[in-house]
XYZ file of C-alpha atoms in Angstrom:
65
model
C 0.000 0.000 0.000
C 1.352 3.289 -1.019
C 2.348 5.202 2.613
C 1.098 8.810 0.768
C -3.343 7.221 0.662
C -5.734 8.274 1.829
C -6.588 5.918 4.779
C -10.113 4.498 5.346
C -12.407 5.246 8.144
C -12.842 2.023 9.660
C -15.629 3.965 11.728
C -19.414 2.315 11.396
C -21.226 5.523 12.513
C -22.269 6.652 9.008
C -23.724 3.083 8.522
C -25.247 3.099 12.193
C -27.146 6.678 11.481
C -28.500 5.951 8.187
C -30.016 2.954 9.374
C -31.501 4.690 12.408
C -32.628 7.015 10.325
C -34.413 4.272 8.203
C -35.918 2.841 11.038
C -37.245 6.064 12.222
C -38.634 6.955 8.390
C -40.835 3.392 7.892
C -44.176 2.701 9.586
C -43.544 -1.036 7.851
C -42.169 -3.595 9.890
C -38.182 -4.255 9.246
C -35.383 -6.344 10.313
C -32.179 -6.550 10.035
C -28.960 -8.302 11.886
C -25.185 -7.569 12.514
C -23.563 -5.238 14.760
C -24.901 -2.279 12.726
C -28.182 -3.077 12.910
C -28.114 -3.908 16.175
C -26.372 -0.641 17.344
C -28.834 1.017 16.292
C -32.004 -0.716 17.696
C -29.898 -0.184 20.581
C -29.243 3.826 20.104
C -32.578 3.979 19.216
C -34.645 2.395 22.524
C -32.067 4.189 24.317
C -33.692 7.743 22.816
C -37.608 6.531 23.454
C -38.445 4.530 20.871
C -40.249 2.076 21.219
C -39.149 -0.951 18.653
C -40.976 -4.361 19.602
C -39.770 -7.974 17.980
C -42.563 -10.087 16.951
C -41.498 -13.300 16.944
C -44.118 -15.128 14.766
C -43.016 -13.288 11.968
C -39.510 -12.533 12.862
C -39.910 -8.895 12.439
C -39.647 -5.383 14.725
C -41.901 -2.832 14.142
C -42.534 0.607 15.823
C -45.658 1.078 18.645
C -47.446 3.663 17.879
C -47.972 5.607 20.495
């Protein structure tokens, strides 16, 4: 590798906020696995929202409040 690249940004952040931000967007139910995913059903319960796992289906979906 040449020492004068640009180095990548092993950083998932970007990944973790556009999927929150998918989440947050859908009234359909979604799912989803890996550490990304998870992180941010994680992030996400932690701010108030409530996500709930129905495991019939093997979806989450929002509560409406």
């Amino acid at each position: 590798m040449n020492r004068d690249s640009k180095r990548i940004n092993p950083s998932l952040r970007s990944r973790i906020e556009i999927v929150k931000s998918a989440i947050r967007g859908t009234n359909n139910m979604f799912d989803g696995d890996g550490y990304v995913f998870k992180t941010a059903l994680k992030e996400l319960k932690h701010e108030g929202l409530n996500i709930v796992y129905d495991r019939k289906a093997a979806v989450y979906y929002k509560e409406a409040k």
